[in-house]
PDB file of C-alpha atoms in Angstrom:
ATOM      1  CA  UNK A  13      15.711  26.103 -56.871  1.00 62.00           C
ATOM      2  CA  UNK A  14      19.292  25.966 -58.175  1.00 85.00           C
ATOM      3  CA  UNK A  15      20.785  24.589 -54.938  1.00 94.00           C
ATOM      4  CA  UNK A  16      18.507  21.551 -55.228  1.00 95.00           C
ATOM      5  CA  UNK A  17      19.632  21.098 -58.835  1.00 96.00           C
ATOM      6  CA  UNK A  18      23.254  21.194 -57.648  1.00 97.00           C
ATOM      7  CA  UNK A  19      22.522  18.828 -54.752  1.00 97.00           C
ATOM      8  CA  UNK A  20      20.972  16.347 -57.195  1.00 97.00           C
ATOM      9  CA  UNK A  21      23.939  16.759 -59.576  1.00 97.00           C
ATOM     10  CA  UNK A  22      26.490  16.182 -56.795  1.00 98.00           C
ATOM     11  CA  UNK A  23      24.805  12.868 -55.945  1.00 98.00           C
ATOM     12  CA  UNK A  24      26.676  11.546 -58.992  1.00 97.00           C
ATOM     13  CA  UNK A  25      29.863  12.034 -56.954  1.00 98.00           C
ATOM     14  CA  UNK A  26      28.454  11.102 -53.512  1.00 98.00           C
ATOM     15  CA  UNK A  27      29.103  14.703 -52.467  1.00 98.00           C
ATOM     16  CA  UNK A  28      25.588  16.107 -52.041  1.00 97.00           C
ATOM     17  CA  UNK A  29      25.796  15.974 -48.239  1.00 97.00           C
ATOM     18  CA  UNK A  30      28.977  18.073 -48.255  1.00 98.00           C
ATOM     19  CA  UNK A  31      27.125  21.217 -49.339  1.00 97.00           C
ATOM     20  CA  UNK A  32      27.098  23.794 -46.564  1.00 96.00           C
ATOM     21  CA  UNK A  33      24.065  26.069 -46.345  1.00 95.00           C
ATOM     22  CA  UNK A  34      25.110  29.194 -44.499  1.00 94.00           C
ATOM     23  CA  UNK A  35      23.089  31.435 -42.202  1.00 92.00           C
ATOM     24  CA  UNK A  36      24.418  34.494 -44.002  1.00 93.00           C
ATOM     25  CA  UNK A  37      25.028  35.472 -47.602  1.00 92.00           C
ATOM     26  CA  UNK A  38      27.984  34.084 -49.536  1.00 93.00           C
ATOM     27  CA  UNK A  39      27.119  36.026 -52.689  1.00 92.00           C
ATOM     28  CA  UNK A  40      30.474  37.826 -52.881  1.00 93.00           C
ATOM     29  CA  UNK A  41      34.028  36.666 -52.207  1.00 96.00           C
ATOM     30  CA  UNK A  42      34.188  38.797 -49.067  1.00 95.00           C
ATOM     31  CA  UNK A  43      30.868  37.576 -47.683  1.00 95.00           C
ATOM     32  CA  UNK A  44      31.678  33.941 -48.489  1.00 95.00           C
ATOM     33  CA  UNK A  45      35.085  34.151 -46.814  1.00 96.00           C
ATOM     34  CA  UNK A  46      33.546  35.718 -43.721  1.00 96.00           C
ATOM     35  CA  UNK A  47      30.743  33.141 -43.550  1.00 95.00           C
ATOM     36  CA  UNK A  48      33.128  30.213 -44.087  1.00 96.00           C
ATOM     37  CA  UNK A  49      35.934  31.561 -41.897  1.00 96.00           C
ATOM     38  CA  UNK A  50      38.591  31.316 -44.598  1.00 96.00           C
ATOM     39  CA  UNK A  51      40.775  33.625 -46.646  1.00 96.00           C
ATOM     40  CA  UNK A  52      38.993  35.288 -49.557  1.00 97.00           C
ATOM     41  CA  UNK A  53      41.511  33.961 -52.044  1.00 98.00           C
ATOM     42  CA  UNK A  54      40.306  30.393 -51.284  1.00 98.00           C
ATOM     43  CA  UNK A  55      36.811  31.231 -52.531  1.00 98.00           C
ATOM     44  CA  UNK A  56      36.479  29.710 -56.008  1.00 98.00           C
ATOM     45  CA  UNK A  57      34.502  32.413 -57.759  1.00 98.00           C
ATOM     46  CA  UNK A  58      32.759  31.485 -60.987  1.00 98.00           C
ATOM     47  CA  UNK A  59      32.760  34.174 -63.672  1.00 98.00           C
ATOM     48  CA  UNK A  60      30.363  34.089 -66.652  1.00 97.00           C
ATOM     49  CA  UNK A  61      31.469  35.170 -70.126  1.00 98.00           C
ATOM     50  CA  UNK A  62      29.957  35.354 -73.578  1.00 97.00           C
ATOM     51  CA  UNK A  63      31.880  34.149 -76.621  1.00 96.00           C
ATOM     52  CA  UNK A  64      29.703  34.807 -79.652  1.00 93.00           C
ATOM     53  CA  UNK A  65      26.444  33.021 -78.905  1.00 92.00           C
ATOM     54  CA  UNK A  66      28.100  30.648 -76.435  1.00 95.00           C
ATOM     55  CA  UNK A  67      28.738  31.060 -72.723  1.00 97.00           C
ATOM     56  CA  UNK A  68      31.697  29.913 -70.679  1.00 98.00           C
ATOM     57  CA  UNK A  69      32.507  29.869 -67.001  1.00 98.00           C
ATOM     58  CA  UNK A  70      35.924  30.544 -65.554  1.00 98.00           C
ATOM     59  CA  UNK A  71      36.461  29.421 -61.976  1.00 98.00           C
ATOM     60  CA  UNK A  72      39.215  31.489 -60.362  1.00 98.00           C
ATOM     61  CA  UNK A  73      40.647  32.253 -56.938  1.00 98.00           C
ATOM     62  CA  UNK A  74      38.915  34.987 -54.993  1.00 97.00           C
ATOM     63  CA  UNK A  75      41.854  37.377 -55.288  1.00 97.00           C
ATOM     64  CA  UNK A  76      42.353  36.899 -59.046  1.00 98.00           C
ATOM     65  CA  UNK A  77      41.144  39.246 -61.765  1.00 98.00           C
ATOM     66  CA  UNK A  78      40.700  38.499 -65.451  1.00 98.00           C
ATOM     67  CA  UNK A  79      43.767  39.445 -67.481  1.00 98.00           C
ATOM     68  CA  UNK A  80      42.227  40.783 -70.684  1.00 97.00           C
ATOM     69  CA  UNK A  81      45.344  40.098 -72.762  1.00 97.00           C
ATOM     70  CA  UNK A  82      45.685  36.494 -71.546  1.00 98.00           C
ATOM     71  CA  UNK A  83      41.940  35.920 -72.002  1.00 98.00           C
ATOM     72  CA  UNK A  84      42.073  37.134 -75.615  1.00 98.00           C
ATOM     73  CA  UNK A  85      45.147  34.985 -76.292  1.00 97.00           C
ATOM     74  CA  UNK A  86      43.314  31.890 -74.991  1.00 97.00           C
ATOM     75  CA  UNK A  87      39.806  32.432 -76.358  1.00 97.00           C
ATOM     76  CA  UNK A  88      40.452  34.640 -79.391  1.00 97.00           C
ATOM     77  CA  UNK A  89      38.027  37.376 -78.335  1.00 97.00           C
ATOM     78  CA  UNK A  90      37.864  40.230 -75.850  1.00 96.00           C
ATOM     79  CA  UNK A  91      36.540  39.241 -72.419  1.00 96.00           C
ATOM     80  CA  UNK A  92      32.837  40.129 -72.237  1.00 96.00           C
ATOM     81  CA  UNK A  93      31.025  39.178 -69.066  1.00 96.00           C
ATOM     82  CA  UNK A  94      27.349  38.292 -69.216  1.00 97.00           C
ATOM     83  CA  UNK A  95      24.981  41.038 -68.112  1.00 94.00           C
ATOM     84  CA  UNK A  96      23.351  40.527 -64.717  1.00 94.00           C
ATOM     85  CA  UNK A  97      19.969  39.852 -66.367  1.00 94.00           C
ATOM     86  CA  UNK A  98      21.398  37.169 -68.675  1.00 95.00           C
ATOM     87  CA  UNK A  99      23.229  35.012 -66.160  1.00 96.00           C
ATOM     88  CA  UNK A 100      20.438  32.857 -64.712  1.00 95.00           C
ATOM     89  CA  UNK A 101      18.855  32.161 -68.098  1.00 95.00           C
ATOM     90  CA  UNK A 102      22.099  31.347 -69.908  1.00 96.00           C
ATOM     91  CA  UNK A 103      24.022  29.593 -67.110  1.00 97.00           C
ATOM     92  CA  UNK A 104      21.293  28.060 -64.952  1.00 96.00           C
ATOM     93  CA  UNK A 105      22.218  29.824 -61.696  1.00 96.00           C
ATOM     94  CA  UNK A 106      21.527  33.352 -60.503  1.00 94.00           C
ATOM     95  CA  UNK A 107      24.262  35.867 -59.723  1.00 93.00           C
ATOM     96  CA  UNK A 108      25.546  35.175 -56.220  1.00 92.00           C
ATOM     97  CA  UNK A 109      25.134  31.425 -56.610  1.00 93.00           C
ATOM     98  CA  UNK A 110      26.831  30.807 -59.955  1.00 96.00           C
ATOM     99  CA  UNK A 111      28.915  27.665 -59.762  1.00 97.00           C
ATOM    100  CA  UNK A 112      30.441  25.143 -62.180  1.00 98.00           C
ATOM    101  CA  UNK A 113      27.963  22.375 -61.285  1.00 98.00           C
ATOM    102  CA  UNK A 114      24.638  21.527 -62.935  1.00 97.00           C
ATOM    103  CA  UNK A 115      24.965  24.282 -65.517  1.00 97.00           C
ATOM    104  CA  UNK A 116      22.914  24.538 -68.703  1.00 97.00           C
ATOM    105  CA  UNK A 117      23.841  22.350 -71.654  1.00 96.00           C
ATOM    106  CA  UNK A 118      26.534  23.842 -73.832  1.00 97.00           C
ATOM    107  CA  UNK A 119      28.133  25.949 -71.084  1.00 98.00           C
ATOM    108  CA  UNK A 120      31.843  25.107 -70.945  1.00 98.00           C
ATOM    109  CA  UNK A 121      33.788  25.335 -67.695  1.00 98.00           C
ATOM    110  CA  UNK A 122      37.450  26.311 -67.349  1.00 98.00           C
ATOM    111  CA  UNK A 123      39.514  26.288 -64.156  1.00 98.00           C
ATOM    112  CA  UNK A 124      42.111  29.016 -63.699  1.00 98.00           C
ATOM    113  CA  UNK A 125      45.674  28.326 -62.538  1.00 98.00           C
ATOM    114  CA  UNK A 126      45.151  30.791 -59.667  1.00 98.00           C
ATOM    115  CA  UNK A 127      43.367  27.977 -57.780  1.00 98.00           C
ATOM    116  CA  UNK A 128      46.372  25.647 -57.850  1.00 98.00           C
ATOM    117  CA  UNK A 129      47.925  27.377 -54.815  1.00 97.00           C
ATOM    118  CA  UNK A 130      45.453  25.718 -52.481  1.00 98.00           C
ATOM    119  CA  UNK A 131      44.786  22.230 -51.155  1.00 97.00           C
ATOM    120  CA  UNK A 132      41.054  22.976 -51.064  1.00 98.00           C
ATOM    121  CA  UNK A 133      38.771  25.732 -52.348  1.00 98.00           C
ATOM    122  CA  UNK A 134      35.150  26.760 -51.807  1.00 98.00           C
ATOM    123  CA  UNK A 135      32.889  27.170 -54.855  1.00 98.00           C
ATOM    124  CA  UNK A 136      29.224  28.127 -54.479  1.00 97.00           C
ATOM    125  CA  UNK A 137      26.475  25.544 -54.942  1.00 97.00           C
ATOM    126  CA  UNK A 138      23.716  27.375 -56.781  1.00 95.00           C
ATOM    127  CA  UNK A 139      22.450  29.751 -54.111  1.00 95.00           C
ATOM    128  CA  UNK A 140      23.671  32.937 -52.462  1.00 94.00           C
ATOM    129  CA  UNK A 141      24.267  31.153 -49.155  1.00 95.00           C
ATOM    130  CA  UNK A 142      25.903  27.858 -50.094  1.00 96.00           C
ATOM    131  CA  UNK A 143      29.347  26.396 -50.656  1.00 97.00           C
ATOM    132  CA  UNK A 144      31.261  23.143 -50.771  1.00 98.00           C
ATOM    133  CA  UNK A 145      34.884  22.512 -49.863  1.00 98.00           C
ATOM    134  CA  UNK A 146      36.657  20.570 -52.611  1.00 98.00           C
ATOM    135  CA  UNK A 147      40.212  19.582 -53.359  1.00 98.00           C
ATOM    136  CA  UNK A 148      41.406  20.433 -56.867  1.00 98.00           C
ATOM    137  CA  UNK A 149      40.962  16.912 -58.237  1.00 98.00           C
ATOM    138  CA  UNK A 150      37.351  16.941 -57.042  1.00 98.00           C
ATOM    139  CA  UNK A 151      36.750  20.404 -58.491  1.00 98.00           C
ATOM    140  CA  UNK A 152      38.121  19.259 -61.834  1.00 98.00           C
ATOM    141  CA  UNK A 153      36.039  16.073 -61.823  1.00 98.00           C
ATOM    142  CA  UNK A 154      32.793  17.564 -60.491  1.00 98.00           C
ATOM    143  CA  UNK A 155      32.910  20.591 -62.805  1.00 98.00           C
ATOM    144  CA  UNK A 156      33.661  18.465 -65.873  1.00 97.00           C
ATOM    145  CA  UNK A 157      35.969  21.294 -66.916  1.00 98.00           C
ATOM    146  CA  UNK A 158      37.385  21.584 -70.410  1.00 98.00           C
ATOM    147  CA  UNK A 159      40.875  22.314 -69.113  1.00 98.00           C
ATOM    148  CA  UNK A 160      42.981  24.482 -66.846  1.00 98.00           C
ATOM    149  CA  UNK A 161      43.711  27.974 -68.172  1.00 98.00           C
ATOM    150  CA  UNK A 162      45.938  30.851 -67.116  1.00 98.00           C
ATOM    151  CA  UNK A 163      43.797  33.931 -67.765  1.00 98.00           C
ATOM    152  CA  UNK A 164      43.944  35.808 -64.451  1.00 98.00           C
ATOM    153  CA  UNK A 165      46.252  38.360 -62.880  1.00 97.00           C
ATOM    154  CA  UNK A 166      46.993  39.996 -59.525  1.00 95.00           C
ATOM    155  CA  UNK A 167      47.206  36.729 -57.614  1.00 96.00           C
ATOM    156  CA  UNK A 168      50.876  35.862 -58.077  1.00 91.00           C
ATOM    157  CA  UNK A 169      53.222  36.867 -55.275  1.00 74.00           C
TER     158      UNK A 169
END
């Protein structure tokens, strides 16, 4: 089960006991925010994209949307999300539990600037009813991200 894979991975950071397993689904931003009692924009959603034969993850604030122009400027190709059926095989987590931890080899992680508004955020932990509260330094370290990017829109005030 992916949550156990994430729990084992987070042992490297002494954070495995910080995973919260919820009684209800956290598979969408809205459901996660409701279950965690926080604003939806503080949910760190993880989006899966295909670049040629490679896959990348972009972790963004819950209220942010991919800006196709900015994405193409950064990655050199049009944004193409993975199909539902491809996600678990290519990333290592099923839709609803995709997170930037314990992903398949070769999957690169990027953190979007939209997250920098918050002291802490809540990414999933491999299942559709899990999360962990992390500050941005922890998210950057635990995700082993390539870098911060600015590829989202609709979150700026």
